[in-house]
CSV table of C-alpha atoms in Angstrom, one decimal:
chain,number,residue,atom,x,y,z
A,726,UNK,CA,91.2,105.9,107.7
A,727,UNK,CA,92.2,103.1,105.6
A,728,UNK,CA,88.4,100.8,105.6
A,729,UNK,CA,90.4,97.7,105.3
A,730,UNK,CA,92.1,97.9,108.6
A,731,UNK,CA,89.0,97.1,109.6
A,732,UNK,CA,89.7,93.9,108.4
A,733,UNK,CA,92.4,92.5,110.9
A,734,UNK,CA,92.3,90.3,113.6
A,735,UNK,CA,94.6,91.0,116.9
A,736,UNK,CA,97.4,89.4,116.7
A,737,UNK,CA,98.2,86.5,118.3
A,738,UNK,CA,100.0,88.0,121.8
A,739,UNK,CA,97.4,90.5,122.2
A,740,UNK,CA,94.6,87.8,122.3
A,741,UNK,CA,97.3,85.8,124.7
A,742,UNK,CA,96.9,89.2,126.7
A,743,UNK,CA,93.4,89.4,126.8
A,744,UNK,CA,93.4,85.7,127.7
A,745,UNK,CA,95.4,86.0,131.0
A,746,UNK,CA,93.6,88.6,132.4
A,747,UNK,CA,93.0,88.4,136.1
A,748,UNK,CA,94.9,85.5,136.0
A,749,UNK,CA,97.1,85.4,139.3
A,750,UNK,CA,100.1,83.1,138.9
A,751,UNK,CA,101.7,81.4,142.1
A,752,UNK,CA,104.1,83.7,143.5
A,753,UNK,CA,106.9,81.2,144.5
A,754,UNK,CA,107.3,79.9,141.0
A,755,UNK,CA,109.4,82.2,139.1
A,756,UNK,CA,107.7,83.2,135.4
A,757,UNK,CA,109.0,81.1,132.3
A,758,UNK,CA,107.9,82.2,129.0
A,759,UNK,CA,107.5,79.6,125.9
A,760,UNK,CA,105.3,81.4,124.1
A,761,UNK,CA,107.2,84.2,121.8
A,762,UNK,CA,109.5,83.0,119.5
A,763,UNK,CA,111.9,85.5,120.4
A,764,UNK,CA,115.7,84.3,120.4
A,765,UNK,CA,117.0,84.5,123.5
A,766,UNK,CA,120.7,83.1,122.9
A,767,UNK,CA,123.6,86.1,123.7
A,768,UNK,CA,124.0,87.8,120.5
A,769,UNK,CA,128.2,86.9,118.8
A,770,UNK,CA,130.8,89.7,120.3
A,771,UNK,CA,132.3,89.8,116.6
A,772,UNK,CA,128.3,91.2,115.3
A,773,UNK,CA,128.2,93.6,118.1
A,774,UNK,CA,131.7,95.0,117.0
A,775,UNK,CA,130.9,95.0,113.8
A,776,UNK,CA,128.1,96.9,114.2
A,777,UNK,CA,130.0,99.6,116.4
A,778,UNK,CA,133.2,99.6,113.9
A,779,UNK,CA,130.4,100.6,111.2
A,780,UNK,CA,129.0,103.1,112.6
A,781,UNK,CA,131.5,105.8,110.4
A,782,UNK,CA,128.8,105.9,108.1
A,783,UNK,CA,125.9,107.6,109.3
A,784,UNK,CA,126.1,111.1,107.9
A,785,UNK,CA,125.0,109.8,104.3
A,786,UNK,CA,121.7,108.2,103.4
A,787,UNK,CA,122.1,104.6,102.3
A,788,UNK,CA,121.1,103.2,99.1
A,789,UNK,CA,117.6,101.1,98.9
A,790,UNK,CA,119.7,98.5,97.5
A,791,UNK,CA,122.9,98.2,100.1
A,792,UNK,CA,126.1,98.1,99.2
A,793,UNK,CA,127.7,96.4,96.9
A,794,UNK,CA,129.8,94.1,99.6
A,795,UNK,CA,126.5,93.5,101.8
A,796,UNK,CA,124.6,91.9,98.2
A,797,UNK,CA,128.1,89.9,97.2
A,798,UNK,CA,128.0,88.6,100.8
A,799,UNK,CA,124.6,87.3,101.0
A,800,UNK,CA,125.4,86.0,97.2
A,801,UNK,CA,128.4,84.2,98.9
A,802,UNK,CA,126.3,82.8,101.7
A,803,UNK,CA,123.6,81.6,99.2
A,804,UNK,CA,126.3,79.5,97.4
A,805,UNK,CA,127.4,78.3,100.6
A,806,UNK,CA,124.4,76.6,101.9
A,807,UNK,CA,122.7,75.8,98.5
A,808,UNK,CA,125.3,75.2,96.2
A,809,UNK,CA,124.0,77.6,93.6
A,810,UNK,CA,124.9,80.7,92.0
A,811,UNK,CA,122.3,84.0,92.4
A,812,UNK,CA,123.8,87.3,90.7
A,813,UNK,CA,124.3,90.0,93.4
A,814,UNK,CA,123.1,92.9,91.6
A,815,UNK,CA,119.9,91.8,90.3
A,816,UNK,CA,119.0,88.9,92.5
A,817,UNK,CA,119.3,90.1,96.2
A,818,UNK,CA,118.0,92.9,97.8
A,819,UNK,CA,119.1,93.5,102.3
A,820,UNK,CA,115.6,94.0,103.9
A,821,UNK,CA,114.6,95.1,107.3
A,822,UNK,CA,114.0,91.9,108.7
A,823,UNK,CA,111.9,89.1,106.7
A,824,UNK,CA,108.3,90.6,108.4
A,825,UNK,CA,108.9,93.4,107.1
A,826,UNK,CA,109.3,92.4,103.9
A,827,UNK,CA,106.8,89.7,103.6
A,828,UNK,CA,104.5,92.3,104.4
A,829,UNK,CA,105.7,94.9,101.4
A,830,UNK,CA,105.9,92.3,99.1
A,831,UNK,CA,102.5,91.4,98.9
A,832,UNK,CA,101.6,94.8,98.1
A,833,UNK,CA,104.3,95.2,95.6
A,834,UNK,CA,102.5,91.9,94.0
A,835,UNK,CA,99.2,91.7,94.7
A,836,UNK,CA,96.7,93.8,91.5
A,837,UNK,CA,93.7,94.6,94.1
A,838,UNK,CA,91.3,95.7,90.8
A,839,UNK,CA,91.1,92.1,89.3
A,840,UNK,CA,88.3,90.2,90.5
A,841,UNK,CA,88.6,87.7,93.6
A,842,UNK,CA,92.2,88.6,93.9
A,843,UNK,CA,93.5,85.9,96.4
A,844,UNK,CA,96.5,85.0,98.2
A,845,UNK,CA,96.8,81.3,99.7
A,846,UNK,CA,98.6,80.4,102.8
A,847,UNK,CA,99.7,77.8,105.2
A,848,UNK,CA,97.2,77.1,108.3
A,849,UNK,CA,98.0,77.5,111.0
A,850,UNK,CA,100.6,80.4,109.8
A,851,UNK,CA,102.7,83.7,110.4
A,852,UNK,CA,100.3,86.6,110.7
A,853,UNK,CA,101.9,89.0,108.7
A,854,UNK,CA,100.6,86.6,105.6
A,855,UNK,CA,97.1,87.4,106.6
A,856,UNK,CA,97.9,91.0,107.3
A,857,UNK,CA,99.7,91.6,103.9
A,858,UNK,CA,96.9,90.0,101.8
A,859,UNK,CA,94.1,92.2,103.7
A,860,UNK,CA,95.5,95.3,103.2
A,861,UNK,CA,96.9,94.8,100.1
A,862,UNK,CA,93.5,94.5,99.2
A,863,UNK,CA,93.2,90.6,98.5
A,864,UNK,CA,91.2,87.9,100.2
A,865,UNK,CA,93.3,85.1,101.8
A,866,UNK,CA,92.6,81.5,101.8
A,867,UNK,CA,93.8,79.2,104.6
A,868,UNK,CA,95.3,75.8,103.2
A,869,UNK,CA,95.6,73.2,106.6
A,870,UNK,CA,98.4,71.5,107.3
A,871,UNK,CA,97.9,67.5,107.7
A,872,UNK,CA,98.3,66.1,111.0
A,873,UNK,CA,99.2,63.0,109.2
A,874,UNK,CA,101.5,63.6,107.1
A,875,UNK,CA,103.8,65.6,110.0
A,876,UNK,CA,102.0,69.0,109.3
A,877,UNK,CA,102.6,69.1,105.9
A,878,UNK,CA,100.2,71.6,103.8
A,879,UNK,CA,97.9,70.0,102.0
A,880,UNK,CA,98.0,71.9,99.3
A,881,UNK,CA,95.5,69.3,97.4
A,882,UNK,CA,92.8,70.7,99.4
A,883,UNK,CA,92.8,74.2,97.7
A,884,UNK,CA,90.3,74.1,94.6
A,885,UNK,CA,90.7,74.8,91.6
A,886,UNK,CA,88.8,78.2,91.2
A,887,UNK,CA,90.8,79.3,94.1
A,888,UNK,CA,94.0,78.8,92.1
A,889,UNK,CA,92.9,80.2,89.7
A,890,UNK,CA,92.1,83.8,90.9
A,891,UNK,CA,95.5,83.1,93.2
A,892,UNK,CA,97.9,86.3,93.0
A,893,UNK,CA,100.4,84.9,95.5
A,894,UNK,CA,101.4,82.1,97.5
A,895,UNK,CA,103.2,82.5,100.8
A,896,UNK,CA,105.3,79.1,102.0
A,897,UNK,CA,106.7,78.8,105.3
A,898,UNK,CA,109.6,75.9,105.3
A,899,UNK,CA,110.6,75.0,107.8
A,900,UNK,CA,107.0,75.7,109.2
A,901,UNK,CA,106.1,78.3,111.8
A,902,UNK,CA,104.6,76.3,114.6
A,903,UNK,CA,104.6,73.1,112.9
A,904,UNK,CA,108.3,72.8,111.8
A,905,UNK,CA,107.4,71.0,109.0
A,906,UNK,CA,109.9,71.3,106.0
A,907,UNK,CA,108.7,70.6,102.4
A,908,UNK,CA,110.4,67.8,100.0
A,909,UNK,CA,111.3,68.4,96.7
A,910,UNK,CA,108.0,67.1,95.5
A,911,UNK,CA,106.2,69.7,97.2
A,912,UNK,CA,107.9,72.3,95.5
A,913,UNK,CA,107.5,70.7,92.4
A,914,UNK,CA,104.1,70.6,92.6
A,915,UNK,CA,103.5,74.5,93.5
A,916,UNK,CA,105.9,75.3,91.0
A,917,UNK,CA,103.5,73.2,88.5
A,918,UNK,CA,100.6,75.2,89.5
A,919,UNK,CA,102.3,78.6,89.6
A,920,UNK,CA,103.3,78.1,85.7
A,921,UNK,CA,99.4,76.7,85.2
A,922,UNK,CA,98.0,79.8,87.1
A,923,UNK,CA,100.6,82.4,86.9
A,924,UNK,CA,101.0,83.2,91.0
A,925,UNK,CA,104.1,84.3,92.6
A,926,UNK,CA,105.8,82.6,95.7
A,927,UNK,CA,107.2,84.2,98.4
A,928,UNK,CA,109.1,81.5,100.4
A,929,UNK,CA,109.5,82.3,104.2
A,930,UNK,CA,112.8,80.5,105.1
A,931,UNK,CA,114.2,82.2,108.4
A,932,UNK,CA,114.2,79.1,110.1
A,933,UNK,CA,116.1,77.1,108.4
A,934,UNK,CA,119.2,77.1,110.1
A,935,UNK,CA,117.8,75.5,112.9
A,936,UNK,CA,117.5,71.7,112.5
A,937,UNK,CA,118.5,68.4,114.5
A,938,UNK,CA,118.5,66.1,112.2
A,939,UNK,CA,119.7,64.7,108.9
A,940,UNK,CA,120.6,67.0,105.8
A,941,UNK,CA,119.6,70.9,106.4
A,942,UNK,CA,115.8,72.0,104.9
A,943,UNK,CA,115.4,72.4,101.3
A,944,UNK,CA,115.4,75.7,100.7
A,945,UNK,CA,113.2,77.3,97.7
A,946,UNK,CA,115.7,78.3,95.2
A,947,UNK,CA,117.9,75.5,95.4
A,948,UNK,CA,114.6,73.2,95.1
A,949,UNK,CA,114.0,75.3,91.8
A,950,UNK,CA,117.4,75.0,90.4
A,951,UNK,CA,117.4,70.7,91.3
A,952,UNK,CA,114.9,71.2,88.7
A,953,UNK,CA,116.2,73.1,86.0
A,954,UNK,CA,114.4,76.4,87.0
A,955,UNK,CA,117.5,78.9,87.1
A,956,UNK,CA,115.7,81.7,86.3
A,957,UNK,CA,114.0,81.6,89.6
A,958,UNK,CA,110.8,83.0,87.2
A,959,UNK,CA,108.2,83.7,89.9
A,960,UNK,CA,110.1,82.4,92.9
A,961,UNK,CA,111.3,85.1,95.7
A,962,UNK,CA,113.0,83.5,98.9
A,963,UNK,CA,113.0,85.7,102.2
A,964,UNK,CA,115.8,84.7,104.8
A,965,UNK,CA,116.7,86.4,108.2
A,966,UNK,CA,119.9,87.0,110.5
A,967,UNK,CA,117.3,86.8,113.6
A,968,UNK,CA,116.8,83.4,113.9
A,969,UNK,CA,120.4,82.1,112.2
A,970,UNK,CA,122.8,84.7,114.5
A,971,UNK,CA,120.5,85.6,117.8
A,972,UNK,CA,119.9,89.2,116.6
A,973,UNK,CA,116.3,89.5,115.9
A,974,UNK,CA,116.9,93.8,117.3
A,975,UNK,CA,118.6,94.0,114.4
A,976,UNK,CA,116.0,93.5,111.7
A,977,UNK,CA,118.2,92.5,109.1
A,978,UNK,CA,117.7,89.9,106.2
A,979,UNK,CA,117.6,89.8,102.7
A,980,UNK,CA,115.5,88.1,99.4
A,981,UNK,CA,116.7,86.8,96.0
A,982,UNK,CA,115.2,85.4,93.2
A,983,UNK,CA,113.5,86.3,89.8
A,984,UNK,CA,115.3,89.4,88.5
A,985,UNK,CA,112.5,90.7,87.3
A,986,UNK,CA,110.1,90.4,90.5
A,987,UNK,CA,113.4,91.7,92.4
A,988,UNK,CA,113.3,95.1,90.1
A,989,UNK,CA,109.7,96.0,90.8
A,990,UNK,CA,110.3,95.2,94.5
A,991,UNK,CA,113.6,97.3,94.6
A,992,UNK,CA,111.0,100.4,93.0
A,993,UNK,CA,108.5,99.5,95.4
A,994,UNK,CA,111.3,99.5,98.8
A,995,UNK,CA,112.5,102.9,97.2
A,996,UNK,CA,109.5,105.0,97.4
A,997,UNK,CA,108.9,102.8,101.2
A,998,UNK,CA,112.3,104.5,102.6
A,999,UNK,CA,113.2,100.6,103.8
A,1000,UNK,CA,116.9,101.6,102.8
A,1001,UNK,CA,119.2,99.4,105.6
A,1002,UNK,CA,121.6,101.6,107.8
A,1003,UNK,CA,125.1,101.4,107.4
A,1004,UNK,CA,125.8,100.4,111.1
A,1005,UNK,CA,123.2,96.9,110.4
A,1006,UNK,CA,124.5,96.4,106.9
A,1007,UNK,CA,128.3,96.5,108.9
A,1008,UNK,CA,127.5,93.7,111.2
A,1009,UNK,CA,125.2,92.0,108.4
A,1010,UNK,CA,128.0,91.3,106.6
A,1011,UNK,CA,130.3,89.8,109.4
A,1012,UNK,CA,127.0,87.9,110.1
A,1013,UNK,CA,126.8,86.2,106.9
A,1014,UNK,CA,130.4,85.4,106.6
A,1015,UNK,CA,130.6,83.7,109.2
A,1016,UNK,CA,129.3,79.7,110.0
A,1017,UNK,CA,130.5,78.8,113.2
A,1018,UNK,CA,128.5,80.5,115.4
A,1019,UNK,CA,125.6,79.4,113.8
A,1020,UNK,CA,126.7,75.5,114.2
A,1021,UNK,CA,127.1,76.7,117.9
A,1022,UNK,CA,123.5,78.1,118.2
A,1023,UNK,CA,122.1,75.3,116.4
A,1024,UNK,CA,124.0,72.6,119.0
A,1025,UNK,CA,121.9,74.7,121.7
A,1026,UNK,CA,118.6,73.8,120.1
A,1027,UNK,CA,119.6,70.2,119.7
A,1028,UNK,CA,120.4,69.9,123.1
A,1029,UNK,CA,117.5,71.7,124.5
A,1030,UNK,CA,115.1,69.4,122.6
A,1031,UNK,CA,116.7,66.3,122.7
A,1032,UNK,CA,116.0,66.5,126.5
A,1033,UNK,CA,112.8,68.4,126.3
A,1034,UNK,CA,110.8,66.1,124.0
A,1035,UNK,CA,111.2,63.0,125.8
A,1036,UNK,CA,110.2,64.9,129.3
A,1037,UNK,CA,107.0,65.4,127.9
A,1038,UNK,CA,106.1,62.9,125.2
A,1039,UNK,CA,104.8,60.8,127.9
A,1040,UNK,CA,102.3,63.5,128.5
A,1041,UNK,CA,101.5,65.1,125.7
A,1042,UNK,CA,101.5,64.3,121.6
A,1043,UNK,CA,104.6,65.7,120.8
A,1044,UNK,CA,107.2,64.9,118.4
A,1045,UNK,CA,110.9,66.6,117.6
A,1046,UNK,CA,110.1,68.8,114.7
A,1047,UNK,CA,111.8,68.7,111.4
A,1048,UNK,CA,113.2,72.1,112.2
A,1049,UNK,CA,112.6,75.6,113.7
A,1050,UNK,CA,112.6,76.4,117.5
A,1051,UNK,CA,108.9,75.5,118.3
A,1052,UNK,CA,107.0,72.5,119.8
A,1053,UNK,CA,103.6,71.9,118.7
A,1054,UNK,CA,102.2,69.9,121.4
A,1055,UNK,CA,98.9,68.4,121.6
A,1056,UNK,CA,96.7,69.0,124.5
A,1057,UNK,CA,95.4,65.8,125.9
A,1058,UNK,CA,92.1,65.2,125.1
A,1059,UNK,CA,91.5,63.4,128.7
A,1060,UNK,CA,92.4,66.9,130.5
A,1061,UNK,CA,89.1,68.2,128.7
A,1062,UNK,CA,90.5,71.8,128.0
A,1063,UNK,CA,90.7,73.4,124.8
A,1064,UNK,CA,94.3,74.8,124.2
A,1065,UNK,CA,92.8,78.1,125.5
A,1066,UNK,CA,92.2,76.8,128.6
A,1067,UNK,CA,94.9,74.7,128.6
A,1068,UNK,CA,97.4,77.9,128.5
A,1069,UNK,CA,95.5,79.9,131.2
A,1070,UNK,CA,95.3,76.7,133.5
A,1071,UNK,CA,98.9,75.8,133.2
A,1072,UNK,CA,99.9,80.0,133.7
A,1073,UNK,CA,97.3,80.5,136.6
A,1074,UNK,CA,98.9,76.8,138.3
A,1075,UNK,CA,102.5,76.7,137.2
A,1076,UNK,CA,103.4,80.2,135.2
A,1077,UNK,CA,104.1,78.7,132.2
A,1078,UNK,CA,103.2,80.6,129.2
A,1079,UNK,CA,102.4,78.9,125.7
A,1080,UNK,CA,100.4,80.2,123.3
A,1081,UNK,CA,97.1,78.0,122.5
A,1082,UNK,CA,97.4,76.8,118.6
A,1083,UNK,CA,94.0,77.9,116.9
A,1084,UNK,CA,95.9,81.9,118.0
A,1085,UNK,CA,97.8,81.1,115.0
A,1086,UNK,CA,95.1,79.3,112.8
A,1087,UNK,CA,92.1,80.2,111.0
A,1088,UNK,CA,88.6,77.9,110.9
A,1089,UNK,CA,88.5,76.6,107.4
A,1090,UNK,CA,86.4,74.0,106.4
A,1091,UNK,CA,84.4,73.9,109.3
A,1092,UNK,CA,87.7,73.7,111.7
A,1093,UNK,CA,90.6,75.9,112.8
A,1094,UNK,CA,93.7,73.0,112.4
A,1095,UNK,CA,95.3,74.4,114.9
A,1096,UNK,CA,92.6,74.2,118.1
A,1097,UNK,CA,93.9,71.3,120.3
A,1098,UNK,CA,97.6,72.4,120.3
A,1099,UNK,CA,100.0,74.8,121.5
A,1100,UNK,CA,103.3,76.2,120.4
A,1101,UNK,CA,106.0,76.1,122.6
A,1102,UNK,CA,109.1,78.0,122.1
A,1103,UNK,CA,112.4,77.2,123.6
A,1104,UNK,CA,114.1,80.0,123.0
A,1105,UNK,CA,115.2,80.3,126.5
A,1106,UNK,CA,118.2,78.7,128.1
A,1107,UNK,CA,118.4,74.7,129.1
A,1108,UNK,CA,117.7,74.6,132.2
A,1109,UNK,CA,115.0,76.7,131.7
A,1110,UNK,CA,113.2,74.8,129.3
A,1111,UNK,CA,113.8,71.4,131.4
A,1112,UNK,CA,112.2,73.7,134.0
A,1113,UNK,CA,109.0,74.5,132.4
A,1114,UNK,CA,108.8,71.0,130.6
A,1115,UNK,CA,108.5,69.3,134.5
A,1116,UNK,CA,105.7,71.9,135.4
A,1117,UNK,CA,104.1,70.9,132.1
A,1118,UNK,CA,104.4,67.1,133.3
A,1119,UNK,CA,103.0,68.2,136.8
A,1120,UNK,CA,100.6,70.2,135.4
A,1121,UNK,CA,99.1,67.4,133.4
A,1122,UNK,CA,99.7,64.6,135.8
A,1123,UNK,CA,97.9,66.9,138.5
A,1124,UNK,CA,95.0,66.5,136.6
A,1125,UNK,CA,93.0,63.1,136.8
């Protein structure tokens, strides 16, 4: 067997598994779950019949690449929502959904045989980072977000040494579970430190059509162009249809970026067999070409947490995120749980499920930033997260 498999730690829903065992919930409250970010939203008709008018296609293999129209629609899409121009046929590459990708990437990147190879990463973070740098054969290195600066990385704290063996950088914005976007000046100063140090960045965007507020996120290609950075050089940008269009069974996305990064990951996906069927790359397209059910989903969210957040800001330290789906709440310190216990009180009492913060952190520095909190999706319905946000209340008030 592969020795570094060794190396991982259970993912987050397994520990949440392990966690509620022999827990018995209260059988006259029905079960409402916050804690996968799963979309929950009805899928568009039009995708579904895109999907079934493409289906003429599956007695051939499809290319690695996707077809030409998939490419010039995600080009289109690109232009669309960042005003800028990325070239079709050497810039974007359809993927199986962004974990997939995030994952291969890293070993498409990473050079296991120089010393200390490293890959740096947001904390608390998405999982797969972790994963991809551990087996890839690298060593990751948590950077914590700042609690007071709205969960912004602090990507000051890294040293200098670290940097300096850094192979790759994954970026989450907006930030799984903080929801924190970065500013222009963020990305101005990794892109400083990737030209001093020579890293690549892989930029996790598939939240970022879901925001409340203000102008839409910054995304990474469009921060590199505001700065004269065209080329994209060491800059690859993951996006996803899961998220954006309610079809996360789909597993369809794509990346763009540096040509040249983009040619050794096309080699890399060919010899993977990560080629996108014809059927997903038929309703990708209508997907992408289309902005007005997205504005629809995205009114859903703004409703749901427009009336969520003030339910339980009372209660808890919580704020309306910059973007994404998720809450992250603080547990109140009176209660005198950790967010561990916090989750398995409030499932054993109420059947709520969230999943306790430091599940998606790492100690670093002699703390895991994300003990104390929990993420809370609301993925589901209205109703049902007004639902589970007054258990929450009387879950907290219960307590004295």
């Amino acid at each position: 067997m592969n020795p570094l498999l060794s190396h991982l730690q259970p993912y987050p829903f397994e520990r949440l598994r392990q966690l509620f065992a022999g827990v018995q919930p209260p059988a006259g409250l029905r079960p409402i779950s916050l804690g996968m970010g799963e979309p929950r939203h009805p899928t568009p008709p039009f995708i579904q019949q895109a999907l079934t008018d493409s289906l003429g296609g599956l007695a051939s293999y499809p290319a690695t690449a996707g077809e030409p129209r998939l490419r010039e629609a995600c080009a289109e899409w690109v232009r669309r929502r960042y005003g800028i121009a990325i070239d079709a046929a050497t810039q974007i590459l359809p993927i199986n959904g962004s974990r997939e990708a995030l994952f291969a990437f890293a070993q498409t990147v990473i050079d296991p045989t120089q010393a200390g190879a490293t890959v740096v990463c947001p904390n608390p973070f998405y999982q797969i980072y972790e994963g991809a740098a551990l087996l890839s054969g690298a060593q990751p290195y948590y950077a914590p977000s700042d609690p007071a600066r709205n969960f912004a990385v602090d990507w000051d704290s890294v040293p200098q040494e670290v940097w300096e063996r850094t192979q790759l950088l994954f970026v989450c914005s907006p930030g799984n579970p903080t929801g924190a976007v970065m500013p222009l000046a963020e990305w101005e100063k990794i892109f400083a430190l990737s030209d001093r140090h020579g890293f690549v960045i892989a930029s996790d965007e598939c939240y970022s059509e879901i925001y409340f507020q203000g102008e839409p996120p910054l995304g990474g290609l469009e921060a590199a162009a505001r700065l004269g950075r065209t080329d994209y050089r060491n800059l690859i940008a993951f996006t996803s249809l899961s998220k954006r269009s309610n079809v996360p069974g789909l597993r369809s996305g794509f990346v763009a970026g540096d040509a040249a990064l983009m040619k050794a990951f096309l080699l890399y996906r060919t010899y993977h067999g990560s080629a996108m069927g014809p059927a997903v790359q038929g309703a990708s397209i209508a997907a992408w070409s289309d902005e007005t059910h997205v504005e629809d989903n995205r009114a859903l969210y703004r409703r749901k947490f427009e009336q969520v957040t003030p339910l339980l800001a009372p209660v808890m330290d919580v704020a309306l995120p910059d973007a994404g789906f998720y809450l992250w709440a603080g547990v109140p310190e009176r209660l005198g749980l950790d967010d561990a216990a916090f989750a398995r009180a409030l499932l054993a009492q109420y059947n709520v499920t969230v999943l306790p913060g430091s599940y998606l952190a790492r100690e670093s520095g002699g703390r895991n930033p994300g003990a104390g909190r929990v993420r809370m999706a609301l993925v589901a319905e209205v109703e049902e997260c007004l639902e589970a946000a007054r258990r929450i209340v009387q879950f907290i008030q219960s307590h004295p």
